[in-house]
mmCIF file of C-alpha atoms in Angstrom:
data_model
loop_
_atom_site.group_PDB
_atom_site.id
_atom_site.type_symbol
_atom_site.label_atom_id
_atom_site.label_comp_id
_atom_site.label_asym_id
_atom_site.label_seq_id
_atom_site.Cartn_x
_atom_site.Cartn_y
_atom_site.Cartn_z
ATOM 1 C CA MET A 80 4.863 -14.575 -6.930
ATOM 2 C CA ALA A 81 7.223 -14.826 -3.996
ATOM 3 C CA ALA A 82 6.661 -14.227 -0.336
ATOM 4 C CA VAL A 83 9.211 -12.955 2.124
ATOM 5 C CA LYS A 84 8.423 -12.607 5.789
ATOM 6 C CA THR A 85 9.980 -12.399 9.192
ATOM 7 C CA LYS A 86 9.912 -15.281 11.661
ATOM 8 C CA ASP A 87 9.678 -12.935 14.619
ATOM 9 C CA ARG A 88 6.589 -13.218 16.779
ATOM 10 C CA GLY A 89 4.271 -10.257 17.038
ATOM 11 C CA CYS A 90 5.264 -9.146 13.555
ATOM 12 C CA PHE A 91 1.739 -8.026 12.716
ATOM 13 C CA ARG A 92 2.373 -5.029 14.971
ATOM 14 C CA CYS A 93 5.758 -4.114 13.502
ATOM 15 C CA LYS A 94 6.308 -1.964 10.439
ATOM 16 C CA TYR A 95 8.306 -3.193 7.456
ATOM 17 C CA LEU A 96 8.668 -6.765 8.630
ATOM 18 C CA PHE A 97 6.721 -8.232 5.728
ATOM 19 C CA VAL A 98 6.955 -7.896 2.007
ATOM 20 C CA ILE A 99 4.965 -9.668 -0.659
ATOM 21 C CA GLN A 100 6.760 -9.776 -4.002
ATOM 22 C CA PHE A 101 4.935 -10.406 -7.261
ATOM 23 C CA ASP A 102 6.285 -12.350 -10.187
ATOM 24 C CA TYR A 103 4.835 -14.708 -12.749
ATOM 25 C CA HIS A 104 3.735 -18.028 -11.242
ATOM 26 C CA ASN A 105 6.758 -18.315 -8.973
ATOM 27 C CA ILE A 106 6.288 -18.951 -5.264
ATOM 28 C CA SER A 107 9.532 -19.242 -3.358
ATOM 29 C CA GLN A 108 10.096 -20.476 0.164
ATOM 30 C CA SER A 109 9.526 -17.946 2.929
ATOM 31 C CA HIS A 110 12.587 -16.754 4.780
ATOM 32 C CA SER A 111 13.394 -14.112 7.352
ATOM 33 C CA ILE A 112 14.696 -10.664 6.468
ATOM 34 C CA CYS A 113 15.584 -7.556 8.417
ATOM 35 C CA ALA A 114 13.481 -4.439 8.493
ATOM 36 C CA THR A 115 15.118 -2.756 5.495
ATOM 37 C CA TRP A 116 15.929 -3.877 1.973
ATOM 38 C CA PRO A 117 17.116 -2.217 -1.270
ATOM 39 C CA LEU A 118 13.830 -1.071 -2.757
ATOM 40 C CA SER A 119 14.380 1.381 -5.564
ATOM 41 C CA PHE A 120 11.179 3.305 -6.238
ATOM 42 C CA GLU A 121 8.088 4.225 -4.257
ATOM 43 C CA ILE A 122 4.698 5.111 -5.746
ATOM 44 C CA THR A 123 3.833 8.635 -4.707
ATOM 45 C CA ALA A 124 0.802 10.857 -5.105
ATOM 46 C CA PRO A 125 0.760 11.592 -8.854
ATOM 47 C CA ARG A 126 2.032 14.982 -9.891
ATOM 48 C CA ARG A 127 1.107 15.000 -13.550
ATOM 49 C CA GLY A 128 -0.696 12.954 -16.121
ATOM 50 C CA PHE A 129 -1.962 9.418 -15.746
ATOM 51 C CA ILE A 130 -0.414 6.058 -16.568
ATOM 52 C CA ALA A 131 -1.261 4.123 -19.715
ATOM 53 C CA SER A 132 -3.927 1.427 -19.629
ATOM 54 C CA MET A 133 -1.402 -1.400 -20.010
ATOM 55 C CA ALA A 134 0.516 -0.127 -16.979
ATOM 56 C CA GLN A 135 -2.722 0.275 -15.025
ATOM 57 C CA GLY A 136 -3.545 -3.335 -15.791
ATOM 58 C CA ARG A 137 -0.204 -4.601 -14.560
ATOM 59 C CA VAL A 138 -0.232 -2.554 -11.339
ATOM 60 C CA LEU A 139 -3.828 -3.518 -10.601
ATOM 61 C CA GLY A 140 -3.320 -7.157 -11.524
ATOM 62 C CA ARG A 141 -0.183 -7.599 -9.443
ATOM 63 C CA THR A 142 -1.747 -5.769 -6.484
ATOM 64 C CA LEU A 143 -4.810 -8.025 -6.572
ATOM 65 C CA GLN A 144 -2.641 -11.132 -6.905
ATOM 66 C CA GLY A 145 -0.736 -10.036 -3.819
ATOM 67 C CA LEU A 146 -3.915 -9.415 -1.830
ATOM 68 C CA TYR A 147 -5.262 -12.802 -2.934
ATOM 69 C CA TYR A 148 -2.080 -14.448 -1.698
ATOM 70 C CA LEU A 149 -2.387 -12.605 1.613
ATOM 71 C CA ARG A 150 -5.947 -13.846 1.991
ATOM 72 C CA SER A 151 -4.748 -17.410 1.422
ATOM 73 C CA LYS A 152 -2.438 -16.824 4.392
ATOM 74 C CA ARG A 153 -5.374 -15.336 6.348
ATOM 75 C CA ILE A 154 -3.987 -11.794 6.414
ATOM 76 C CA ILE A 155 -5.748 -8.455 5.824
ATOM 77 C CA HIS A 156 -3.253 -5.708 4.966
ATOM 78 C CA CYS A 157 -5.421 -2.814 6.261
ATOM 79 C CA ASP A 158 -3.228 0.012 4.948
ATOM 80 C CA LEU A 159 -2.960 -0.249 1.191
ATOM 81 C CA LYS A 160 -1.982 3.094 -0.369
ATOM 82 C CA PRO A 161 0.425 4.347 -3.053
ATOM 83 C CA SER A 162 3.386 4.707 -0.687
ATOM 84 C CA ASN A 163 2.978 1.061 0.355
ATOM 85 C CA LEU A 164 3.510 -0.119 -3.213
ATOM 86 C CA VAL A 165 7.105 -0.148 -4.388
ATOM 87 C CA LEU A 166 8.739 -1.052 -7.672
ATOM 88 C CA THR A 167 12.217 -2.510 -8.075
ATOM 89 C CA LYS A 168 14.470 -1.503 -10.931
ATOM 90 C CA ASP A 169 13.640 -4.731 -12.750
ATOM 91 C CA GLY A 170 9.905 -4.018 -12.628
ATOM 92 C CA ILE A 171 8.756 -6.181 -9.714
ATOM 93 C CA LEU A 172 5.882 -4.643 -7.771
ATOM 94 C CA LYS A 173 5.802 -5.163 -4.008
ATOM 95 C CA ILE A 174 3.360 -4.516 -1.183
ATOM 96 C CA ILE A 175 5.065 -3.326 1.989
ATOM 97 C CA ASP A 176 4.301 -2.114 5.532
ATOM 98 C CA PHE A 177 2.233 -4.580 7.516
ATOM 99 C CA GLY A 178 2.059 -2.413 10.625
ATOM 100 C CA LEU A 179 -1.754 -2.436 10.670
ATOM 101 C CA ALA A 180 -2.249 -5.954 9.281
ATOM 102 C CA GLN A 181 -4.902 -8.173 10.851
ATOM 103 C CA LYS A 182 -4.938 -11.938 11.162
ATOM 104 C CA ILE A 183 -8.117 -13.631 9.946
ATOM 105 C CA THR A 184 -9.319 -16.127 12.535
ATOM 106 C CA THR A 185 -12.335 -18.394 12.890
ATOM 107 C CA GLU A 186 -13.437 -16.425 15.957
ATOM 108 C CA HIS A 187 -16.103 -13.770 15.475
ATOM 109 C CA LYS A 188 -14.428 -10.921 17.310
ATOM 110 C CA LYS A 189 -13.898 -7.222 16.819
ATOM 111 C CA ARG A 190 -10.863 -6.021 14.868
ATOM 112 C CA LYS A 191 -8.921 -2.776 15.195
ATOM 113 C CA ALA A 192 -10.996 0.373 14.848
ATOM 114 C CA SER A 193 -8.227 2.574 13.423
ATOM 115 C CA VAL A 194 -7.084 1.038 10.144
ATOM 116 C CA CYS A 195 -6.325 2.334 6.643
ATOM 117 C CA THR A 196 -5.007 5.799 5.855
ATOM 118 C CA ARG A 197 -7.897 8.280 5.616
ATOM 119 C CA TRP A 198 -8.109 8.707 1.825
ATOM 120 C CA TYR A 199 -8.076 4.920 1.326
ATOM 121 C CA ARG A 200 -10.338 3.983 4.258
ATOM 122 C CA PRO A 201 -13.701 2.355 3.420
ATOM 123 C CA PRO A 202 -17.005 3.769 4.707
ATOM 124 C CA GLU A 203 -17.714 0.880 7.078
ATOM 125 C CA ILE A 204 -14.658 1.823 9.165
ATOM 126 C CA PHE A 205 -15.933 5.387 9.598
ATOM 127 C CA LEU A 206 -19.278 3.877 10.614
ATOM 128 C CA GLY A 207 -17.621 1.918 13.419
ATOM 129 C CA TYR A 208 -17.911 -1.578 11.924
ATOM 130 C CA ARG A 209 -15.333 -3.864 13.569
ATOM 131 C CA TYR A 210 -16.020 -7.256 11.941
ATOM 132 C CA TYR A 211 -14.512 -6.421 8.566
ATOM 133 C CA GLY A 212 -12.485 -8.667 6.278
ATOM 134 C CA THR A 213 -10.531 -8.422 3.023
ATOM 135 C CA GLU A 214 -13.172 -6.103 1.567
ATOM 136 C CA VAL A 215 -11.336 -3.201 3.243
ATOM 137 C CA ASP A 216 -8.266 -3.983 1.128
ATOM 138 C CA MET A 217 -10.422 -4.107 -2.000
ATOM 139 C CA TRP A 218 -11.727 -0.580 -1.318
ATOM 140 C CA SER A 219 -8.189 0.701 -0.764
ATOM 141 C CA ALA A 220 -6.960 -0.994 -3.948
ATOM 142 C CA GLY A 221 -9.737 0.706 -5.911
ATOM 143 C CA CYS A 222 -8.723 4.089 -4.482
ATOM 144 C CA VAL A 223 -5.075 3.500 -5.392
ATOM 145 C CA ILE A 224 -5.692 2.336 -8.962
ATOM 146 C CA GLY A 225 -8.200 5.114 -9.594
ATOM 147 C CA GLU A 226 -5.648 7.627 -8.342
ATOM 148 C CA LEU A 227 -2.940 6.277 -10.633
ATOM 149 C CA ALA A 228 -5.333 6.307 -13.580
ATOM 150 C CA LEU A 229 -6.608 9.865 -13.077
ATOM 151 C CA GLY A 230 -3.561 11.552 -11.614
ATOM 152 C CA TYR A 231 -5.168 12.762 -8.381
ATOM 153 C CA VAL A 232 -6.583 11.417 -5.114
ATOM 154 C CA LEU A 233 -10.187 10.280 -5.566
ATOM 155 C CA MET A 234 -11.570 11.284 -2.164
ATOM 156 C CA PRO A 235 -9.160 13.749 -0.494
ATOM 157 C CA GLY A 236 -10.903 14.477 2.794
ATOM 158 C CA GLU A 237 -9.180 17.143 4.869
ATOM 159 C CA SER A 238 -10.053 15.364 8.118
ATOM 160 C CA ASP A 239 -11.598 12.139 9.364
ATOM 161 C CA SER A 240 -14.831 13.989 10.012
ATOM 162 C CA TRP A 241 -14.947 15.277 6.413
ATOM 163 C CA GLN A 242 -13.929 12.051 4.644
ATOM 164 C CA PRO A 243 -17.488 10.546 4.727
ATOM 165 C CA VAL A 244 -18.666 13.598 2.762
ATOM 166 C CA GLU A 245 -16.037 12.899 0.098
ATOM 167 C CA ILE A 246 -17.117 9.249 -0.066
ATOM 168 C CA ALA A 247 -20.787 10.183 -0.543
ATOM 169 C CA ASP A 248 -19.947 12.749 -3.235
ATOM 170 C CA PHE A 249 -17.810 10.275 -5.161
ATOM 171 C CA CYS A 250 -19.740 7.003 -4.711
ATOM 172 C CA GLY A 251 -23.275 8.100 -3.904
ATOM 173 C CA PRO A 252 -25.431 8.381 -0.752
ATOM 174 C CA VAL A 253 -24.658 5.540 1.617
ATOM 175 C CA ASP A 254 -28.254 5.171 2.833
ATOM 176 C CA ASP A 255 -29.476 4.537 -0.726
ATOM 177 C CA LEU A 256 -26.799 1.945 -1.482
ATOM 178 C CA TRP A 257 -26.653 0.182 1.884
ATOM 179 C CA PRO A 258 -30.014 -0.041 3.736
ATOM 180 C CA GLU A 259 -28.469 -1.967 6.660
ATOM 181 C CA VAL A 260 -26.187 0.969 7.369
ATOM 182 C CA VAL A 261 -28.652 2.200 10.011
ATOM 183 C CA THR A 262 -27.443 -0.625 12.273
ATOM 184 C CA MET A 263 -23.824 0.573 12.244
ATOM 185 C CA PRO A 264 -22.459 1.840 15.608
ATOM 186 C CA HIS A 265 -21.586 5.354 14.389
ATOM 187 C CA TYR A 266 -24.503 5.830 11.995
ATOM 188 C CA ASP A 267 -26.224 8.463 14.122
ATOM 189 C CA LEU A 268 -22.990 10.452 14.351
ATOM 190 C CA ILE A 269 -22.227 10.743 10.654
ATOM 191 C CA SER A 270 -25.386 9.755 8.761
ATOM 192 C CA GLY A 271 -26.082 13.338 7.722
ATOM 193 C CA MET A 272 -22.584 13.618 6.242
ATOM 194 C CA MET A 273 -22.909 10.525 4.052
ATOM 195 C CA ASP A 274 -25.640 11.948 1.888
ATOM 196 C CA SER A 275 -25.140 13.995 -1.264
ATOM 197 C CA PRO A 276 -27.560 16.052 -3.389
ATOM 198 C CA HIS A 277 -25.354 15.589 -6.472
ATOM 199 C CA PRO A 278 -25.030 12.573 -8.794
ATOM 200 C CA PRO A 279 -22.025 10.430 -7.798
ATOM 201 C CA LYS A 280 -18.790 11.391 -9.550
ATOM 202 C CA ILE A 281 -17.479 7.877 -10.087
ATOM 203 C CA ARG A 282 -18.878 7.243 -13.583
ATOM 204 C CA ARG A 283 -18.113 10.733 -14.830
ATOM 205 C CA VAL A 284 -14.455 10.819 -13.774
ATOM 206 C CA PHE A 285 -13.713 7.421 -15.349
ATOM 207 C CA SER A 286 -15.740 8.063 -18.513
ATOM 208 C CA ARG A 287 -12.660 8.254 -20.759
ATOM 209 C CA PHE A 288 -11.634 4.713 -19.791
ATOM 210 C CA SER A 289 -13.037 1.427 -21.070
ATOM 211 C CA LEU A 290 -16.437 0.265 -19.855
ATOM 212 C CA ALA A 291 -14.785 -2.753 -18.241
ATOM 213 C CA PHE A 292 -12.473 -0.484 -16.239
ATOM 214 C CA GLN A 293 -15.391 1.752 -15.220
ATOM 215 C CA ASN A 294 -17.357 -1.270 -14.032
ATOM 216 C CA MET A 295 -14.397 -2.630 -12.116
ATOM 217 C CA MET A 296 -13.807 0.662 -10.318
ATOM 218 C CA GLN A 297 -17.486 0.944 -9.415
ATOM 219 C CA ASP A 298 -17.518 -2.647 -8.126
ATOM 220 C CA MET A 299 -14.349 -2.125 -6.064
ATOM 221 C CA LEU A 300 -15.660 1.143 -4.627
ATOM 222 C CA THR A 301 -19.119 -0.078 -3.686
ATOM 223 C CA VAL A 302 -20.006 1.464 -0.315
ATOM 224 C CA ASN A 303 -21.845 -1.649 0.855
ATOM 225 C CA PRO A 304 -19.063 -4.100 1.792
ATOM 226 C CA LEU A 305 -21.415 -7.062 1.281
ATOM 227 C CA TYR A 306 -21.641 -6.235 -2.434
ATOM 228 C CA ARG A 307 -18.088 -5.011 -2.965
ATOM 229 C CA LEU A 308 -16.105 -6.970 -5.529
ATOM 230 C CA ASP A 309 -14.366 -9.957 -3.925
ATOM 231 C CA LEU A 310 -10.760 -10.866 -4.708
ATOM 232 C CA ALA A 311 -11.468 -13.983 -6.766
ATOM 233 C CA SER A 312 -13.934 -12.105 -8.980
ATOM 234 C CA ALA A 313 -11.569 -9.156 -9.292
ATOM 235 C CA ILE A 314 -8.660 -11.288 -10.510
ATOM 236 C CA ASN A 315 -10.906 -12.852 -13.172
ATOM 237 C CA HIS A 316 -12.611 -9.586 -14.134
ATOM 238 C CA LYS A 317 -13.433 -8.838 -17.752
ATOM 239 C CA PHE A 318 -11.027 -5.894 -17.636
ATOM 240 C CA PHE A 319 -8.019 -8.232 -17.554
ATOM 241 C CA ARG A 320 -9.333 -10.253 -20.480
ATOM 242 C CA GLU A 321 -9.769 -7.122 -22.588
ATOM 243 C CA GLN A 322 -6.704 -5.173 -21.537
ATOM 244 C CA PRO A 323 -3.182 -6.490 -22.294
ATOM 245 C CA GLN A 324 -0.725 -5.930 -19.459
ATOM 246 C CA ALA A 325 2.558 -4.108 -19.774
ATOM 247 C CA SER A 326 5.823 -5.987 -19.387
ATOM 248 C CA ARG A 327 8.010 -5.293 -16.363
ATOM 249 C CA GLU A 328 10.292 -3.099 -18.447
ATOM 250 C CA ASP A 329 7.430 -1.136 -19.989
ATOM 251 C CA LEU A 330 5.881 -0.640 -16.556
ATOM 252 C CA CYS A 331 9.086 0.939 -15.228
ATOM 253 C CA VAL A 332 9.406 3.206 -18.260
ATOM 254 C CA GLU A 333 5.752 4.275 -18.209
ATOM 255 C CA LEU A 334 5.562 5.026 -14.500
ATOM 256 C CA LYS A 335 8.841 6.926 -14.339
ATOM 257 C CA LYS A 336 7.863 8.879 -17.455
ATOM 258 C CA SER A 337 4.569 9.823 -15.790
ATOM 259 C CA ASP A 338 6.428 11.010 -12.678
ATOM 260 C CA TYR A 339 4.562 8.627 -10.360
ATOM 261 C CA PHE A 340 7.673 7.515 -8.554
ATOM 262 C CA LYS A 341 10.352 9.018 -6.416
ATOM 263 C CA GLU A 342 13.641 7.253 -5.956
ATOM 264 C CA LYS A 343 14.231 5.930 -2.446
ATOM 265 C CA GLN A 344 17.398 7.045 -0.736
#
Protein backbone atom coordinates (compact mmCIF):
# COMPACT_ATOMS: atom_id res chain seq x y z
CA MET A 1 0.00 0.00 0.00
CA ALA A 2 1.40 3.40 -0.87
CA ALA A 3 0.22 6.84 0.04
CA VAL A 4 0.61 9.95 -2.04
CA LYS A 5 -0.51 13.32 -0.80
CA THR A 6 -0.02 17.01 -1.26
CA LYS A 7 1.91 19.14 1.21
CA ASP A 8 -0.34 22.13 0.61
CA ARG A 9 -2.28 23.43 3.58
CA GLY A 10 -6.05 23.34 3.46
CA CYS A 11 -5.93 20.31 1.19
CA PHE A 12 -8.94 18.72 2.87
CA ARG A 13 -11.06 21.30 1.04
CA CYS A 14 -9.48 20.79 -2.38
CA LYS A 15 -10.49 18.14 -4.88
CA TYR A 16 -7.99 15.65 -6.29
CA LEU A 17 -5.13 16.59 -4.01
CA PHE A 18 -4.95 13.19 -2.34
CA VAL A 19 -4.69 9.68 -3.62
CA ILE A 20 -4.32 6.47 -1.68
CA GLN A 21 -2.78 3.68 -3.73
CA PHE A 22 -3.13 0.03 -2.78
CA ASP A 23 -0.49 -2.62 -3.24
CA TYR A 24 0.66 -5.64 -1.30
CA HIS A 25 2.36 -4.72 1.98
CA ASN A 26 4.27 -1.80 0.49
CA ILE A 27 4.10 1.61 2.13
CA SER A 28 6.19 4.23 0.39
CA GLN A 29 7.15 7.67 1.61
CA SER A 30 4.57 10.40 1.09
CA HIS A 31 5.41 13.04 -1.47
CA SER A 32 3.63 15.94 -3.12
CA ILE A 33 1.89 15.68 -6.48
CA CYS A 34 -0.13 18.03 -8.64
CA ALA A 35 -3.86 17.83 -9.05
CA THR A 36 -3.83 15.48 -12.04
CA TRP A 37 -2.11 12.19 -12.77
CA PRO A 38 -2.31 9.48 -15.48
CA LEU A 39 -5.13 7.33 -14.15
CA SER A 40 -6.39 4.95 -16.79
CA PHE A 41 -9.82 3.66 -15.82
CA GLU A 42 -12.68 4.88 -13.65
CA ILE A 43 -15.36 2.67 -12.09
CA THR A 44 -18.71 3.75 -13.44
CA ALA A 45 -22.30 2.79 -12.72
CA PRO A 46 -22.52 -0.78 -14.05
CA ARG A 47 -24.22 -1.20 -17.39
CA ARG A 48 -24.46 -4.96 -17.60
CA GLY A 49 -23.77 -8.05 -15.60
CA PHE A 50 -21.89 -8.28 -12.33
CA ILE A 51 -18.25 -8.96 -11.53
CA ALA A 52 -16.99 -12.37 -10.44
CA SER A 53 -16.61 -13.16 -6.75
CA MET A 54 -12.80 -13.13 -6.90
CA ALA A 55 -12.87 -9.62 -8.39
CA GLN A 56 -15.42 -8.51 -5.80
CA GLY A 57 -13.08 -9.74 -3.09
CA ARG A 58 -10.12 -7.82 -4.44
CA VAL A 59 -12.03 -4.56 -4.95
CA LEU A 60 -13.63 -4.81 -1.52
CA GLY A 61 -10.42 -5.87 0.20
CA ARG A 62 -8.31 -3.12 -1.32
CA THR A 63 -10.99 -0.50 -0.62
CA LEU A 64 -11.18 -1.52 3.04
CA GLN A 65 -7.39 -1.56 3.33
CA GLY A 66 -7.33 1.98 1.98
CA LEU A 67 -10.02 3.17 4.40
CA TYR A 68 -8.15 1.50 7.27
CA TYR A 69 -5.00 3.35 6.28
CA LEU A 70 -6.94 6.61 6.13
CA ARG A 71 -8.27 6.00 9.62
CA SER A 72 -4.71 5.46 10.87
CA LYS A 73 -4.00 8.95 9.51
CA ARG A 74 -7.19 10.23 11.20
CA ILE A 75 -9.04 10.92 7.95
CA ILE A 76 -12.66 10.18 6.98
CA HIS A 77 -13.11 10.19 3.20
CA CYS A 78 -16.84 11.13 3.26
CA ASP A 79 -17.49 10.63 -0.45
CA LEU A 80 -16.75 7.05 -1.39
CA LYS A 81 -18.55 6.05 -4.60
CA PRO A 82 -17.73 4.16 -7.81
CA SER A 83 -16.37 7.20 -9.65
CA ASN A 84 -13.93 7.82 -6.78
CA LEU A 85 -12.33 4.41 -7.28
CA VAL A 86 -9.92 4.16 -10.19
CA LEU A 87 -7.87 1.32 -11.61
CA THR A 88 -4.52 1.68 -13.33
CA LYS A 89 -3.59 -0.44 -16.31
CA ASP A 90 -1.45 -2.66 -14.09
CA GLY A 91 -4.37 -3.41 -11.77
CA ILE A 92 -3.72 -1.06 -8.86
CA LEU A 93 -6.91 0.23 -7.25
CA LYS A 94 -6.93 3.81 -5.96
CA ILE A 95 -9.25 5.98 -3.90
CA ILE A 96 -9.40 9.56 -5.14
CA ASP A 97 -11.16 12.89 -4.50
CA PHE A 98 -10.76 14.10 -0.93
CA GLY A 99 -12.85 17.23 -1.43
CA LEU A 100 -15.24 16.33 1.39
CA ALA A 101 -12.71 14.58 3.65
CA GLN A 102 -12.84 15.27 7.39
CA LYS A 103 -10.00 15.26 9.88
CA ILE A 104 -10.59 13.16 13.00
CA THR A 105 -9.68 15.17 16.08
CA THR A 106 -9.88 14.58 19.82
CA GLU A 107 -12.39 17.43 20.12
CA HIS A 108 -16.07 16.52 20.28
CA LYS A 109 -17.38 18.93 17.68
CA LYS A 110 -19.84 18.88 14.83
CA ARG A 111 -18.66 17.84 11.37
CA LYS A 112 -19.95 18.90 7.96
CA ALA A 113 -23.65 18.30 7.40
CA SER A 114 -23.46 17.79 3.63
CA VAL A 115 -21.23 14.78 2.98
CA CYS A 116 -21.40 11.69 0.75
CA THR A 117 -23.16 11.53 -2.60
CA ARG A 118 -26.87 10.79 -2.11
CA TRP A 119 -26.96 7.11 -3.14
CA TYR A 120 -23.98 6.33 -0.88
CA ARG A 121 -24.97 8.53 2.08
CA PRO A 122 -25.76 6.76 5.38
CA PRO A 123 -29.07 7.29 7.22
CA GLU A 124 -27.52 9.18 10.15
CA ILE A 125 -26.52 12.02 7.81
CA PHE A 126 -30.11 12.41 6.59
CA LEU A 127 -31.16 12.45 10.25
CA GLY A 128 -28.89 15.41 10.95
CA TYR A 129 -26.24 13.61 13.02
CA ARG A 130 -23.01 15.66 12.97
CA TYR A 131 -20.68 13.64 15.23
CA TYR A 132 -20.03 10.82 12.79
CA GLY A 133 -16.80 8.94 12.17
CA THR A 134 -15.44 6.30 9.80
CA GLU A 135 -18.74 4.42 9.92
CA VAL A 136 -19.98 6.73 7.13
CA ASP A 137 -17.23 5.38 4.86
CA MET A 138 -18.19 1.82 5.77
CA TRP A 139 -21.79 2.44 4.66
CA SER A 140 -20.60 3.95 1.38
CA ALA A 141 -18.21 1.04 0.78
CA GLY A 142 -21.07 -1.41 1.27
CA CYS A 143 -23.17 0.50 -1.27
CA VAL A 144 -20.33 0.47 -3.80
CA ILE A 145 -19.47 -3.22 -3.47
CA GLY A 146 -23.13 -4.23 -3.54
CA GLU A 147 -23.57 -2.19 -6.71
CA LEU A 148 -20.60 -3.84 -8.39
CA ALA A 149 -21.84 -7.27 -7.36
CA LEU A 150 -25.43 -6.82 -8.56
CA GLY A 151 -24.95 -4.52 -11.52
CA TYR A 152 -27.21 -1.70 -10.33
CA VAL A 153 -27.39 1.00 -7.65
CA LEU A 154 -28.75 -0.42 -4.39
CA MET A 155 -30.73 2.60 -3.19
CA PRO A 156 -31.27 5.01 -6.12
CA GLY A 157 -33.25 7.81 -4.51
CA GLU A 158 -34.42 10.45 -6.97
CA SER A 159 -33.92 13.23 -4.42
CA ASP A 160 -32.54 13.80 -0.94
CA SER A 161 -36.07 13.77 0.42
CA TRP A 162 -36.78 10.37 -1.18
CA GLN A 163 -33.48 8.66 -0.31
CA PRO A 164 -34.58 7.74 3.28
CA VAL A 165 -37.48 5.79 1.74
CA GLU A 166 -35.02 3.81 -0.39
CA ILE A 167 -32.88 3.10 2.68
CA ALA A 168 -35.87 1.80 4.67
CA ASP A 169 -37.05 -0.38 1.78
CA PHE A 170 -33.61 -1.91 1.31
CA CYS A 171 -32.35 -2.22 4.91
CA GLY A 172 -35.51 -2.22 7.01
CA PRO A 173 -37.40 0.31 9.17
CA VAL A 174 -34.96 2.56 10.98
CA ASP A 175 -37.07 2.82 14.14
CA ASP A 176 -37.00 -0.97 14.59
CA LEU A 177 -33.24 -1.25 14.08
CA TRP A 178 -32.13 1.90 15.91
CA PRO A 179 -34.26 2.84 18.96
CA GLU A 180 -32.09 5.89 19.75
CA VAL A 181 -32.98 7.37 16.38
CA VAL A 182 -35.74 9.41 18.05
CA THR A 183 -33.03 11.67 19.50
CA MET A 184 -31.66 12.63 16.07
CA PRO A 185 -32.10 16.32 15.08
CA HIS A 186 -34.13 15.64 11.91
CA TYR A 187 -36.10 12.64 13.18
CA ASP A 188 -39.42 14.48 13.28
CA LEU A 189 -38.93 15.66 9.70
CA ILE A 190 -38.31 12.30 8.06
CA SER A 191 -39.36 9.62 10.56
CA GLY A 192 -42.45 8.73 8.54
CA MET A 193 -40.31 8.19 5.44
CA MET A 194 -37.93 5.74 7.12
CA ASP A 195 -40.53 3.09 7.70
CA SER A 196 -41.48 0.33 5.27
CA PRO A 197 -44.38 -2.15 5.23
CA HIS A 198 -42.33 -4.62 3.17
CA PRO A 199 -39.58 -7.02 4.28
CA PRO A 200 -36.13 -5.49 3.67
CA LYS A 201 -34.65 -6.30 0.27
CA ILE A 202 -31.07 -6.78 1.41
CA ARG A 203 -31.12 -10.55 1.99
CA ARG A 204 -33.20 -11.29 -1.08
CA VAL A 205 -31.06 -9.36 -3.57
CA PHE A 206 -27.82 -10.97 -2.34
CA SER A 207 -29.29 -14.47 -2.02
CA ARG A 208 -27.27 -15.86 -4.94
CA PHE A 209 -23.99 -14.96 -3.21
CA SER A 210 -22.23 -16.80 -0.41
CA LEU A 211 -23.60 -16.56 3.12
CA ALA A 212 -20.39 -14.84 4.21
CA PHE A 213 -20.87 -12.15 1.55
CA GLN A 214 -24.54 -11.71 2.52
CA ASN A 215 -23.57 -11.29 6.17
CA MET A 216 -20.84 -8.82 5.32
CA MET A 217 -23.18 -6.67 3.23
CA GLN A 218 -25.81 -6.69 5.97
CA ASP A 219 -23.20 -5.74 8.58
CA MET A 220 -21.80 -2.92 6.42
CA LEU A 221 -25.28 -1.60 5.66
CA THR A 222 -26.62 -1.64 9.20
CA VAL A 223 -28.70 1.52 9.68
CA ASN A 224 -27.58 1.95 13.29
CA PRO A 225 -24.03 3.34 13.03
CA LEU A 226 -23.19 2.03 16.51
CA TYR A 227 -23.60 -1.55 15.26
CA ARG A 228 -22.25 -1.08 11.74
CA LEU A 229 -19.23 -3.22 10.91
CA ASP A 230 -16.00 -1.48 11.92
CA LEU A 231 -12.94 -1.42 9.66
CA ALA A 232 -10.79 -3.83 11.66
CA SER A 233 -13.58 -6.43 11.75
CA ALA A 234 -14.32 -5.91 8.06
CA ILE A 235 -10.72 -6.54 6.99
CA ASN A 236 -10.68 -9.79 8.99
CA HIS A 237 -14.17 -10.88 7.94
CA LYS A 238 -14.91 -14.52 7.20
CA PHE A 239 -15.66 -13.57 3.59
CA PHE A 240 -11.97 -12.94 2.88
CA ARG A 241 -10.96 -16.25 4.43
CA GLU A 242 -13.44 -18.14 2.25
CA GLN A 243 -13.10 -16.21 -0.98
CA PRO A 244 -9.79 -16.18 -2.92
CA GLN A 245 -8.95 -12.79 -4.39
CA ALA A 246 -8.24 -12.14 -8.04
CA SER A 247 -4.77 -11.11 -9.15
CA ARG A 248 -4.22 -7.59 -10.47
CA GLU A 249 -4.26 -8.86 -14.04
CA ASP A 250 -7.43 -10.90 -13.55
CA LEU A 251 -9.12 -7.93 -11.91
CA CYS A 252 -8.44 -5.73 -14.94
CA VAL A 253 -9.69 -8.40 -17.35
CA GLU A 254 -12.82 -9.17 -15.33
CA LEU A 255 -13.88 -5.57 -14.77
CA LYS A 256 -13.29 -4.45 -18.35
CA LYS A 257 -15.10 -7.55 -19.62
CA SER A 258 -18.07 -6.68 -17.40
CA ASP A 259 -18.12 -3.12 -18.77
CA TYR A 260 -17.69 -1.53 -15.33
CA PHE A 261 -15.05 0.89 -16.47
CA LYS A 262 -14.72 3.74 -18.88
CA GLU A 263 -11.33 4.85 -20.06
CA LYS A 264 -10.28 8.28 -18.81
CA GLN A 265 -9.31 10.81 -21.43
